[in-house]
GROMACS .gro file of C-alpha atoms in nm:
model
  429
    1UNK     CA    1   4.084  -3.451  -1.131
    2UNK     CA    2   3.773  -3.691  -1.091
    3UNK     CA    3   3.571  -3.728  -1.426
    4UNK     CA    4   3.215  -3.648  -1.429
    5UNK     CA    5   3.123  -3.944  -1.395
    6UNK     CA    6   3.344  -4.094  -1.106
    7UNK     CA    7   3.234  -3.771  -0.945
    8UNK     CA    8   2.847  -3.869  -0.964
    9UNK     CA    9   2.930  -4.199  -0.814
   10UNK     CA   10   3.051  -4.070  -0.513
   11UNK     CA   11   2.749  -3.818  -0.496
   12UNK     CA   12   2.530  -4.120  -0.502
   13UNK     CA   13   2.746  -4.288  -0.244
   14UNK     CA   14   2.744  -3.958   0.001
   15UNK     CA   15   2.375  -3.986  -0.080
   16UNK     CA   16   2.321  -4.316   0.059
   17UNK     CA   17   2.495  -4.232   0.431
   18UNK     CA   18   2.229  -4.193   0.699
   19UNK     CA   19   2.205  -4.072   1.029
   20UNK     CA   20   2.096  -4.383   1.172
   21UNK     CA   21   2.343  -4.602   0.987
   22UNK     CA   22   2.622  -4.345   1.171
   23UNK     CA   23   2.765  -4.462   1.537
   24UNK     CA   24   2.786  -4.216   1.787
   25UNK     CA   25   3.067  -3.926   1.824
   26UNK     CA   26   3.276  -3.955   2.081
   27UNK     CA   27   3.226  -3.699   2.381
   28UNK     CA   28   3.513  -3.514   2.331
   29UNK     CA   29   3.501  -3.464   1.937
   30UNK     CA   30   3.360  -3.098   1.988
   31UNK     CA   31   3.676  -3.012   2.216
   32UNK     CA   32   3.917  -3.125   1.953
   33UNK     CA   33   3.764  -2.957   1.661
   34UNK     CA   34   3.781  -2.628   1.892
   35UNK     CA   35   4.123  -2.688   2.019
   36UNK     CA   36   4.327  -2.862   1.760
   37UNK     CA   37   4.527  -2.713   1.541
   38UNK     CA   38   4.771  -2.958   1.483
   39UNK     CA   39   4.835  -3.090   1.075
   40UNK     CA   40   4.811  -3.413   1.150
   41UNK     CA   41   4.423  -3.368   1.293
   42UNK     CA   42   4.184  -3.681   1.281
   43UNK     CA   43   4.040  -3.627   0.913
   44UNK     CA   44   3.621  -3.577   1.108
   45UNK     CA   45   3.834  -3.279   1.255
   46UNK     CA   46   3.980  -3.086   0.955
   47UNK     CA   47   3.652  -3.173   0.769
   48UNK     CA   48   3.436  -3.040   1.013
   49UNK     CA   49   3.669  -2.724   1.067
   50UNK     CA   50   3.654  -2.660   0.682
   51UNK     CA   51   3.306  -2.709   0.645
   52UNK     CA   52   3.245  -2.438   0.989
   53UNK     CA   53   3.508  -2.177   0.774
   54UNK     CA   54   3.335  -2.198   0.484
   55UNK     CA   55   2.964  -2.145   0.631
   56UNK     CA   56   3.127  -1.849   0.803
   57UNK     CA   57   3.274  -1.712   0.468
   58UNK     CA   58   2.932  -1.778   0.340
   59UNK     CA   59   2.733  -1.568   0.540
   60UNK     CA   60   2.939  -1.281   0.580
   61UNK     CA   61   3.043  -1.243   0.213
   62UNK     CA   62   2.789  -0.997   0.002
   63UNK     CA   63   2.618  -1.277  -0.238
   64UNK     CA   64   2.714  -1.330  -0.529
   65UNK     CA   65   2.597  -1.416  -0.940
   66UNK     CA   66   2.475  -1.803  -0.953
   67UNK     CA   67   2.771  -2.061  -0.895
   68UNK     CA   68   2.934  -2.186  -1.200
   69UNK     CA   69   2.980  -2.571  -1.205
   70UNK     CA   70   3.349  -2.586  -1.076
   71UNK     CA   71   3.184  -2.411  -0.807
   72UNK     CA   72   2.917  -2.702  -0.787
   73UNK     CA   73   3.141  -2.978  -0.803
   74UNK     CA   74   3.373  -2.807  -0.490
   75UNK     CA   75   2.998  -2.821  -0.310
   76UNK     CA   76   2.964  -3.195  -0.381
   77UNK     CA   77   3.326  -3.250  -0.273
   78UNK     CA   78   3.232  -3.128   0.065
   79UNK     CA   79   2.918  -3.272   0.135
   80UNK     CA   80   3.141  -3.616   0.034
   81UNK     CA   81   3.374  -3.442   0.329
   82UNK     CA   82   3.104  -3.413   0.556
   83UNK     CA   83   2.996  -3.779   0.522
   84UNK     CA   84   3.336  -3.917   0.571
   85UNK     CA   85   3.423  -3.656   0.886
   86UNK     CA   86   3.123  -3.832   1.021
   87UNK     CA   87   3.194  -4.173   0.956
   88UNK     CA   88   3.573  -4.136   1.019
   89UNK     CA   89   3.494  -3.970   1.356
   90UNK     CA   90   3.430  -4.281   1.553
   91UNK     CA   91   3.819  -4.390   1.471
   92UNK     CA   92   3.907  -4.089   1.732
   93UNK     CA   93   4.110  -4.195   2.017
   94UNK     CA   94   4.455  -4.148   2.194
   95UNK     CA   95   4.728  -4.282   2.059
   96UNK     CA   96   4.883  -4.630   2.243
   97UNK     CA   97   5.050  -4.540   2.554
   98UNK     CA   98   4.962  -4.181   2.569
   99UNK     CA   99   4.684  -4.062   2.835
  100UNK     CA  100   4.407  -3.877   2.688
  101UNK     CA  101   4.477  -3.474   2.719
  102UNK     CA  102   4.252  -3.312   3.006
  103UNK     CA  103   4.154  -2.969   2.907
  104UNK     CA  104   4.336  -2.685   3.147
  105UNK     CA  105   4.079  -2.438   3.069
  106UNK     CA  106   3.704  -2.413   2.995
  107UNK     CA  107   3.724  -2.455   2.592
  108UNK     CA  108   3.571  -2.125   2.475
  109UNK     CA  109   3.212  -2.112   2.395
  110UNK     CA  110   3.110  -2.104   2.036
  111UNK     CA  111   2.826  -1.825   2.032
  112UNK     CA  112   2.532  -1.896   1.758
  113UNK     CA  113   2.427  -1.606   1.524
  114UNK     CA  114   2.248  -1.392   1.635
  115UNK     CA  115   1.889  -1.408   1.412
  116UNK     CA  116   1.734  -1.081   1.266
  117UNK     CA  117   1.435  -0.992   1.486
  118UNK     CA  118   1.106  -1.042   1.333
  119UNK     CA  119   0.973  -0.743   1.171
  120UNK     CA  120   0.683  -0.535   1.441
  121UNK     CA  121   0.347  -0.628   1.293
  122UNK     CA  122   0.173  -0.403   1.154
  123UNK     CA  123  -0.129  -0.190   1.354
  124UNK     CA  124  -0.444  -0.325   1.221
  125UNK     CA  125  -0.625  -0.186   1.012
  126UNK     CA  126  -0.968  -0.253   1.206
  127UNK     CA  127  -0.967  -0.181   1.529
  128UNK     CA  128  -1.195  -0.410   1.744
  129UNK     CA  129  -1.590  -0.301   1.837
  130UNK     CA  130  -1.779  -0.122   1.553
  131UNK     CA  131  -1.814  -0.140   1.204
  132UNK     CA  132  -1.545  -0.342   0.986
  133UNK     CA  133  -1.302  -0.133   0.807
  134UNK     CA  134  -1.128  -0.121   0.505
  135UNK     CA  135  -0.859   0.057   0.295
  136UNK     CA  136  -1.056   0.297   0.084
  137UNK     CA  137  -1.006   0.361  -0.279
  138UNK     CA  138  -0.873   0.685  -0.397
  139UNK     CA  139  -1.150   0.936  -0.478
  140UNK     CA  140  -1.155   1.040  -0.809
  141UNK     CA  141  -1.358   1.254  -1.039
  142UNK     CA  142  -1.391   1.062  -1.368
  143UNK     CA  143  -1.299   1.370  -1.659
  144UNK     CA  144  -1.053   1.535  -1.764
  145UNK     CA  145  -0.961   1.823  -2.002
  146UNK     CA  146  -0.725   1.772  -2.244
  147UNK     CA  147  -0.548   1.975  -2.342
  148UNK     CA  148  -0.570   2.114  -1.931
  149UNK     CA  149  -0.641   2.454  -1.945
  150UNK     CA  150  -0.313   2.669  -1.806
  151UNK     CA  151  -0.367   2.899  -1.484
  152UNK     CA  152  -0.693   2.844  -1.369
  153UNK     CA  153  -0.783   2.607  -1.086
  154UNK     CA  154  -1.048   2.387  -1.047
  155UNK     CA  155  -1.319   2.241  -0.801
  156UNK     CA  156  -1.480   1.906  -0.892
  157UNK     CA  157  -1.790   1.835  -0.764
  158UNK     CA  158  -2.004   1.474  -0.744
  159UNK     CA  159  -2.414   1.466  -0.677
  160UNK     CA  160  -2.652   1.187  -0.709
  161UNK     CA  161  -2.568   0.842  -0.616
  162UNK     CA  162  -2.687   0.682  -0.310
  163UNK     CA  163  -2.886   0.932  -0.090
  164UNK     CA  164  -3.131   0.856   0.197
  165UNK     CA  165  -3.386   0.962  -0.075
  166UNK     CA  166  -3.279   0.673  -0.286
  167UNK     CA  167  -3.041   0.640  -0.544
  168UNK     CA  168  -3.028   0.946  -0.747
  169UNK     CA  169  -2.853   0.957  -1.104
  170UNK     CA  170  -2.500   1.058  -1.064
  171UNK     CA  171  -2.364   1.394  -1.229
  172UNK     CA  172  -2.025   1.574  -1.201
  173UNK     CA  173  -1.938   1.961  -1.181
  174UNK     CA  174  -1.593   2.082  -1.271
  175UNK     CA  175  -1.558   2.467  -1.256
  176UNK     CA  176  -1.231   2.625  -1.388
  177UNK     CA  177  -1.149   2.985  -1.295
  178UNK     CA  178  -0.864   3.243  -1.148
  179UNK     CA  179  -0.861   3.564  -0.971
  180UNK     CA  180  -0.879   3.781  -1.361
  181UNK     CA  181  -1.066   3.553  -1.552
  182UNK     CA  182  -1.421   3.437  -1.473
  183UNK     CA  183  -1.354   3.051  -1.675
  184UNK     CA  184  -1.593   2.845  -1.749
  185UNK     CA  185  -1.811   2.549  -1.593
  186UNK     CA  186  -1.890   2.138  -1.740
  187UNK     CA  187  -2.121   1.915  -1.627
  188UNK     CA  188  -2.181   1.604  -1.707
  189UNK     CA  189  -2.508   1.409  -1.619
  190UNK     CA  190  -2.745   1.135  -1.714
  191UNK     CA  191  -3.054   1.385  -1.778
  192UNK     CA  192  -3.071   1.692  -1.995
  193UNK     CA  193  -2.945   1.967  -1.717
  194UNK     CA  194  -3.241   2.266  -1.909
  195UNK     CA  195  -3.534   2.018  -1.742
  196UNK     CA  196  -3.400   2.090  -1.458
  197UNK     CA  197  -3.521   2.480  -1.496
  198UNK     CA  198  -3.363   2.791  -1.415
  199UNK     CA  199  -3.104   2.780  -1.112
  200UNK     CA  200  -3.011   2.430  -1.128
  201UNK     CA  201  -2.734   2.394  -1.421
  202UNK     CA  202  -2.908   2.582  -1.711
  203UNK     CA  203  -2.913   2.959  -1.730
  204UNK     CA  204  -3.252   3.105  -1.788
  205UNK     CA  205  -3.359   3.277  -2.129
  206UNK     CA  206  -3.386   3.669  -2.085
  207UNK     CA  207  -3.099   3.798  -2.243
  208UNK     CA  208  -3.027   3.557  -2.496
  209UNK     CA  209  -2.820   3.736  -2.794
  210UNK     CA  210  -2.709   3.453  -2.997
  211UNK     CA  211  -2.897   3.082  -3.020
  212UNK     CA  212  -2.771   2.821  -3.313
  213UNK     CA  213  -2.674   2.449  -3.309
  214UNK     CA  214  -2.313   2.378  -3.330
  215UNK     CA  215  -2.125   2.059  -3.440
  216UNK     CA  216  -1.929   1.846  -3.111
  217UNK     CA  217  -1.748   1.529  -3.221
  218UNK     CA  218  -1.982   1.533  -3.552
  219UNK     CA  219  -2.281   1.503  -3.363
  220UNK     CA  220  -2.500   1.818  -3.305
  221UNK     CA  221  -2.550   2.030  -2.964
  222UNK     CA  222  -2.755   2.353  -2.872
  223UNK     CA  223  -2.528   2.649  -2.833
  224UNK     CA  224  -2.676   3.003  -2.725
  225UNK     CA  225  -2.516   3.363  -2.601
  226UNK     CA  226  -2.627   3.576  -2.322
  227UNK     CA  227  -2.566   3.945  -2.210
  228UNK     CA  228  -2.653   3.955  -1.831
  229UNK     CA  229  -2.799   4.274  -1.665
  230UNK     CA  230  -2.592   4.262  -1.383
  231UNK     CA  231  -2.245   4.069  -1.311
  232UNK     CA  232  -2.238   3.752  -1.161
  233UNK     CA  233  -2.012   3.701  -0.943
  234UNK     CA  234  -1.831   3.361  -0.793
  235UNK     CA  235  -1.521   3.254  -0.546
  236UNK     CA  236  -1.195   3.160  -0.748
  237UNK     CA  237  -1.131   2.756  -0.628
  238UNK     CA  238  -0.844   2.745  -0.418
  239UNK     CA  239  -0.604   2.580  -0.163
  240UNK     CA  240  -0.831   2.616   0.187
  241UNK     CA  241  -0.454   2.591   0.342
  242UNK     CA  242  -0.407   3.009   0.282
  243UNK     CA  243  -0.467   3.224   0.533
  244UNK     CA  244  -0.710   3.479   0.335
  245UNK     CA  245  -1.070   3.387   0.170
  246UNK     CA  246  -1.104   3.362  -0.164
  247UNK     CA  247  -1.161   3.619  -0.442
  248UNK     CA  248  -1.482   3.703  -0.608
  249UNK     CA  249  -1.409   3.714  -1.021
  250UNK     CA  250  -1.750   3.837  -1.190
  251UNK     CA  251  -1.875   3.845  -1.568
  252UNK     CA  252  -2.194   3.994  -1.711
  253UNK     CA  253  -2.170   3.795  -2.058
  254UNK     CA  254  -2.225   3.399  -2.068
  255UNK     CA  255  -2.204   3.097  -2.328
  256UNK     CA  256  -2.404   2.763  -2.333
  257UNK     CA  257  -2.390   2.431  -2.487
  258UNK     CA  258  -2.561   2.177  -2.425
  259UNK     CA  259  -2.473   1.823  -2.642
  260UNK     CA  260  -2.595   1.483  -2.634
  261UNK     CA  261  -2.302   1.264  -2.629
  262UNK     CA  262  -2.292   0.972  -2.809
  263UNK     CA  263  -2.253   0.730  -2.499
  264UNK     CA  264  -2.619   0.848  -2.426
  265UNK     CA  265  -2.460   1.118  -2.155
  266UNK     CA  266  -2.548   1.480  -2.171
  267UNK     CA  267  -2.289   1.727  -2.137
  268UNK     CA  268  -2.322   2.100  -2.049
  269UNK     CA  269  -2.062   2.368  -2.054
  270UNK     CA  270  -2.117   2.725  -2.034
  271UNK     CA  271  -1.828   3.013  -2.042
  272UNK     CA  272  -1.802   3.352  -1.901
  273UNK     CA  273  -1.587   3.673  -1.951
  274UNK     CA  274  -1.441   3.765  -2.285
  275UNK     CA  275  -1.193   3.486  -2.329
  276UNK     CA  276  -1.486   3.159  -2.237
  277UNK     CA  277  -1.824   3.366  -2.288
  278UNK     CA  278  -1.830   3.322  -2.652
  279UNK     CA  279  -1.974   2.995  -2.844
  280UNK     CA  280  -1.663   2.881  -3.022
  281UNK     CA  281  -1.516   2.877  -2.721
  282UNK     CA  282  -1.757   2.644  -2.509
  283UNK     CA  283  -1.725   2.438  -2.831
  284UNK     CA  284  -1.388   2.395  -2.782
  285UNK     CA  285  -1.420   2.302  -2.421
  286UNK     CA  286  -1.704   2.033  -2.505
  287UNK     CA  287  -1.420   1.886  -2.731
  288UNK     CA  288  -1.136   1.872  -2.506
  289UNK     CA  289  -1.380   1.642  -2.220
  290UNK     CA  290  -1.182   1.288  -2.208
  291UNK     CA  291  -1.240   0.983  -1.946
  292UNK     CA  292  -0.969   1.037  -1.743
  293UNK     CA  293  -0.969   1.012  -1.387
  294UNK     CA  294  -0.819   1.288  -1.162
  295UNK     CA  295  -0.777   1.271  -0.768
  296UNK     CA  296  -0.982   1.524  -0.547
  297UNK     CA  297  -0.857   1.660  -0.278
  298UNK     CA  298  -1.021   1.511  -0.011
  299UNK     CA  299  -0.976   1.176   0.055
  300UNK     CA  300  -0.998   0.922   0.379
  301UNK     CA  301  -0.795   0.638   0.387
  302UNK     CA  302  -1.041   0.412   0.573
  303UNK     CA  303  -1.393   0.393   0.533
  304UNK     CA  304  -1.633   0.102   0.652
  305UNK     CA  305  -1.688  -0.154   0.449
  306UNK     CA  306  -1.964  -0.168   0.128
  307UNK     CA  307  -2.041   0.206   0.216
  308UNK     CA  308  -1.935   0.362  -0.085
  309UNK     CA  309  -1.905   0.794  -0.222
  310UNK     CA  310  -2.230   0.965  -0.204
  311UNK     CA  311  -2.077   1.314  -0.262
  312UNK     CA  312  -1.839   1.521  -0.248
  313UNK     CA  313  -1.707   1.895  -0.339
  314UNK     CA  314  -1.336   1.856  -0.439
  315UNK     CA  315  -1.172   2.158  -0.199
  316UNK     CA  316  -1.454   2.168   0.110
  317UNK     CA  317  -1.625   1.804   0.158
  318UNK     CA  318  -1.627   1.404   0.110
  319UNK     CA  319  -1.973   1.184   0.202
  320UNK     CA  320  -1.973   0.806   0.242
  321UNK     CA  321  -2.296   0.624   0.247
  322UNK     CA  322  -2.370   0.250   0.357
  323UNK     CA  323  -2.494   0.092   0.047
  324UNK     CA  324  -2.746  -0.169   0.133
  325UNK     CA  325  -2.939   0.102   0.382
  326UNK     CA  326  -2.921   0.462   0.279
  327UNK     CA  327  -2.993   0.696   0.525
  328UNK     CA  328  -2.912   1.041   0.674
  329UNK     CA  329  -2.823   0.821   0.995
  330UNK     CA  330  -2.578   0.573   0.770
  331UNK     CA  331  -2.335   0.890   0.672
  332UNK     CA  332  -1.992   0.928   0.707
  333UNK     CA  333  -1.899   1.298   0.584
  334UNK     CA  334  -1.576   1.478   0.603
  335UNK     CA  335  -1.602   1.934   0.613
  336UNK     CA  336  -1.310   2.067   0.561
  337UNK     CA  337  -1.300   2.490   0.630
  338UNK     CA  338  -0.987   2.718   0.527
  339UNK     CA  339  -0.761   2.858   0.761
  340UNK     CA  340  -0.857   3.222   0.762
  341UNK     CA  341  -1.191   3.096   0.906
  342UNK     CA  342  -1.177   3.146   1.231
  343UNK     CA  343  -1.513   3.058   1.368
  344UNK     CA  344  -1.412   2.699   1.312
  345UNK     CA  345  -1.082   2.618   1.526
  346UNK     CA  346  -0.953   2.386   1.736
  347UNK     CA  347  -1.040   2.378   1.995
  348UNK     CA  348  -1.337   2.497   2.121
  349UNK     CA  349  -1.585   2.466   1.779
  350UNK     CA  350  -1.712   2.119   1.908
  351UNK     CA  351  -1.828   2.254   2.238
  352UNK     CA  352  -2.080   2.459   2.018
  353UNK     CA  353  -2.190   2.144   1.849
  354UNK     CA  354  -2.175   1.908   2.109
  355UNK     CA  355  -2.439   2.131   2.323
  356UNK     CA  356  -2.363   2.023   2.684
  357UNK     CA  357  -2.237   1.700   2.643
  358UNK     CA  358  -1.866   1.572   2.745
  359UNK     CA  359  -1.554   1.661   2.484
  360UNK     CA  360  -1.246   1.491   2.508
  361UNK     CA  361  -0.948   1.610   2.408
  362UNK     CA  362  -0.768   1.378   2.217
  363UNK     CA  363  -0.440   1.381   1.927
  364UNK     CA  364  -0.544   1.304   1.586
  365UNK     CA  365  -0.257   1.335   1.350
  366UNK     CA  366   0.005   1.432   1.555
  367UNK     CA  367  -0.235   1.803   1.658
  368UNK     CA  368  -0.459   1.814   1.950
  369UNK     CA  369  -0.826   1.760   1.829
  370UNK     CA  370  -1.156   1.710   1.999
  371UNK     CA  371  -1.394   1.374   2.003
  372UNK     CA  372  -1.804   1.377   2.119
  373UNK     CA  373  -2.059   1.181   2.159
  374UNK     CA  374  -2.413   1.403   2.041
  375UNK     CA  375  -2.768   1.271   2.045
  376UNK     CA  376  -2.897   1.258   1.705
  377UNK     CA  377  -3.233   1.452   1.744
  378UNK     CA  378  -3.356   1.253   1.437
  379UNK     CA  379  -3.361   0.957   1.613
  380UNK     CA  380  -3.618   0.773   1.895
  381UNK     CA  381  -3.977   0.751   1.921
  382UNK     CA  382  -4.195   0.914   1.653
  383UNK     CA  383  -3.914   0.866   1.369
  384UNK     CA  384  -4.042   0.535   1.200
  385UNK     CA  385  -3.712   0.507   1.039
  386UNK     CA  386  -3.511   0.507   1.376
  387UNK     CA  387  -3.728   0.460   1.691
  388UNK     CA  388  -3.432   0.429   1.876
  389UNK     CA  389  -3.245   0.669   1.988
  390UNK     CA  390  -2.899   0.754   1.824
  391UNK     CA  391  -2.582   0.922   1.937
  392UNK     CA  392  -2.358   1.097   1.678
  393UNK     CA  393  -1.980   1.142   1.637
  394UNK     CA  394  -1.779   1.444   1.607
  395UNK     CA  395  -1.408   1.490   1.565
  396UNK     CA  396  -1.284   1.808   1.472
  397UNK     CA  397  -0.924   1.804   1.365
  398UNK     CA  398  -0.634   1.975   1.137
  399UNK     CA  399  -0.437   1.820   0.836
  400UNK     CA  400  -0.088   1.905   0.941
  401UNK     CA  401  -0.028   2.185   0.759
  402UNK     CA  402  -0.324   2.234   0.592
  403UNK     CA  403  -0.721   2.344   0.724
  404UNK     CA  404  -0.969   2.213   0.952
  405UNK     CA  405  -1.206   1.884   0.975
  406UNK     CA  406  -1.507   1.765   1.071
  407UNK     CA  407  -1.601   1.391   1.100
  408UNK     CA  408  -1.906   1.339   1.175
  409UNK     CA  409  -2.059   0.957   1.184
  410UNK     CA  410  -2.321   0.750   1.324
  411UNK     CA  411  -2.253   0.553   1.658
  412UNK     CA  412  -2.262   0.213   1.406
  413UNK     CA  413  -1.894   0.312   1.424
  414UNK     CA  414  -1.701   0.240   1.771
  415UNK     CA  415  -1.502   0.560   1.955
  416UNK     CA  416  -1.217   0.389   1.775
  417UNK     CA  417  -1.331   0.356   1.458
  418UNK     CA  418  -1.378   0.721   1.461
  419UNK     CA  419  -0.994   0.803   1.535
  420UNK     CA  420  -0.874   0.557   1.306
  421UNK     CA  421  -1.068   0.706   1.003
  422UNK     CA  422  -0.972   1.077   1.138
  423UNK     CA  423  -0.641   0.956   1.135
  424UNK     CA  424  -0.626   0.854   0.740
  425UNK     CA  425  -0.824   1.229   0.640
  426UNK     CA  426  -0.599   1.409   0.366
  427UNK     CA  427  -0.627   1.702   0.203
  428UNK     CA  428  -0.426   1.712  -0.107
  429UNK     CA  429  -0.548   2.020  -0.312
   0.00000   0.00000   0.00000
């Protein structure tokens, strides 16, 4: 057994052995190592051989934990091995009196392992021509309920932003209801939703049966009860992957709060039906608003880049806008219709739009779809904003599975562009 230290000497020794200090190998040193298998082997052969069995063993044993250092030291033994096989190697010759052995037979070829092939790069993610593309984020509508209410669904809507008007404050709409109970409405906004007047947000007076200011968080809001003449009626949210349209769920009685949040927001929430049309109710709604992000359902996976979400209704629609130059010509949007809709189908929908000009069929998503080039008629000589004339995109589409889609963008975007955004449109309800 060497000691440590002996041991480290004759590291330091294998260390020192160049390739340029080494002679030659004799031509026929390959052919031995293949062919010998006598005991009594020149040591560069039985080196060598070991050292080819143990890279073998190496690569087709499962790895292992780390080497421990009797495991280490058998390493260093062998790289010693190595440098003396190829040192000792020039001493290879026949013995005295004995003619060198001819070979009878081709020696057999040692094949070389095979290497893994090289992983298929990826498609990229911008095709050439057009606008540059990007991954989008997920689109998400910033609150949350907590705790969620339990069977009713919801449909989250975003306004404001940028708009070819300008940029407009940004407010939120989440409406919860089912097929027996009418539910209940928030809002969240920058403004207070009553100057916005009757029909926008805020429910006008007549009718009014109960007005008082309640307590939210410890701060105070504007609560008020109202007894409709009539029923209102709206469409229960819902997946636009069923077959039949939605149900109409109606109240005649309503609650309203309005409060002035403390992080200078203004939130609105009014109820309807006996379980949400009363003012403890909406009261408990305004409390149960938190910050927490929740996906809508339609998303696109690639969008151009710095064009950002304008709007979007969480079960029907999804509008990009270019940032730096609003317009209604700088638009990407997304329409999504439900199934038992049958005026909107693929194919034949886009020959409507496309008024005369060429549609090609082409496969978005696996399903046949449709792809055309429109004029804008916004666009040429007497629009200041675009005195040249435009073309638009269509694509109309199908989530597999799930409802049909419009794409519509401007002709910034190339033809492939186009299919490579349709491609990435989901619809996760």
């Amino acid at each position: 057994m060497l000691a440590d230290r002996e041991l480290d000497a004759l590291l330091d020794a294998g260390a020192a052995v160049r390739d340029v200090d080494l002679p030659p190998l004799p031509e026929d040193f390959l052919h031995v190592l293949q062919t010998s298998d006598r005991d009594d082997a020149p040591a560069s052969v039985l080196a060598a051989r070991q050292l080819v069995s143990d890279a073998h063993e190496a690569r087709t044993t499962p790895r292992r934990r780390r080497p421990s250092r009797r495991v280490a030291v058998r390493a260093g033994a062998a790289v010693l091995a190595l440098a003396a096989a190829w040192t000792t190697a020039v001493v290879i010759a026949p013995e005295e009196g004995r003619a060198p052995e001819v070979p009878t037979a081709q020696p057999p070829v040692v094949e070389a392992p095979v290497p893994a092939p090289l992983p298929t790069p990826a498609e990229p993610i911008d095709p050439p021509g057009g606008l540059s593309l990007v991954a989008a984020e997920a689109v998400t509508f910033p609150w949350s309920l907590d705790p969620a209410p339990v069977g009713l669904a919801v449909q989250l809507t975003q306004v404001g932003g940028p708009t070819p008007f300008g940029e407009q404050p940004p407010g939120w709409i989440a409406e919860y209801r089912s097929a027996d109970e009418p539910g209940f409405t928030f809002t969240v906004s920058q403004t207070d939703p009553r100057d916005l007047g009757p029909g926008n947000g805020s429910s006008p007076p007549t009718g009014v049966v109960e007005s008082r200011t309640v307590t939210v968080a410890g701060t105070p809001a504007d609560a008020r009860r109202i007894v409709r003449d009539a029923p209102d009626c709206e469409p229960v949210p819902g997946r636009l992957d069923r077959t039949e349209p939605p149900a109409q769920v109606c109240s005649d009685t309503l609650a309203e709060l309005v409060w002035h949040r403390p992080d200078g927001r203004w939130l609105q929430v009014w109820g309807e039906g006996d379980t949400y049309g009363r003012v403890d109710a909406v009261v408990a709604v305004a409390q149960s608003v938190v910050e927490r992000p929740q996906p809508v359902a339609v998303q696109v996976g690639l969008a151009p880049e710095g064009w950002t979400v304008a709007s979007y209704e969480s079960g029907s629609n999804l509008t990009l806008v270019d940032d730096a130059t609003p317009s209604f010509r700088n638009q990407v949007n997304v329409s999504m219709w439900g199934r038992w809709d049958t005026d909107h189908t693929v194919p034949g929908y886009l020959q409507y739009l496309a008024q005369g000009e060429p549609v090609e069929a082409v496969t978005v998503q696996g399903r046949p779809a449709e792809l055309a080039s429109v004029p804008d008629p916004l666009t040429g000589p007497g629009f200041p904003d675009e005195p040249e004339p435009a073309r638009t995109w269509y694509v109309m589409g199908q989530v597999p599975g799930g409802p049909v889609f419009l794409l519509q963008a401007p002709d910034t975007l190339s033809r492939e562009d186009v299919l490579a955004v349709a491609e990435q449109v989901t619809y996760e309800p």
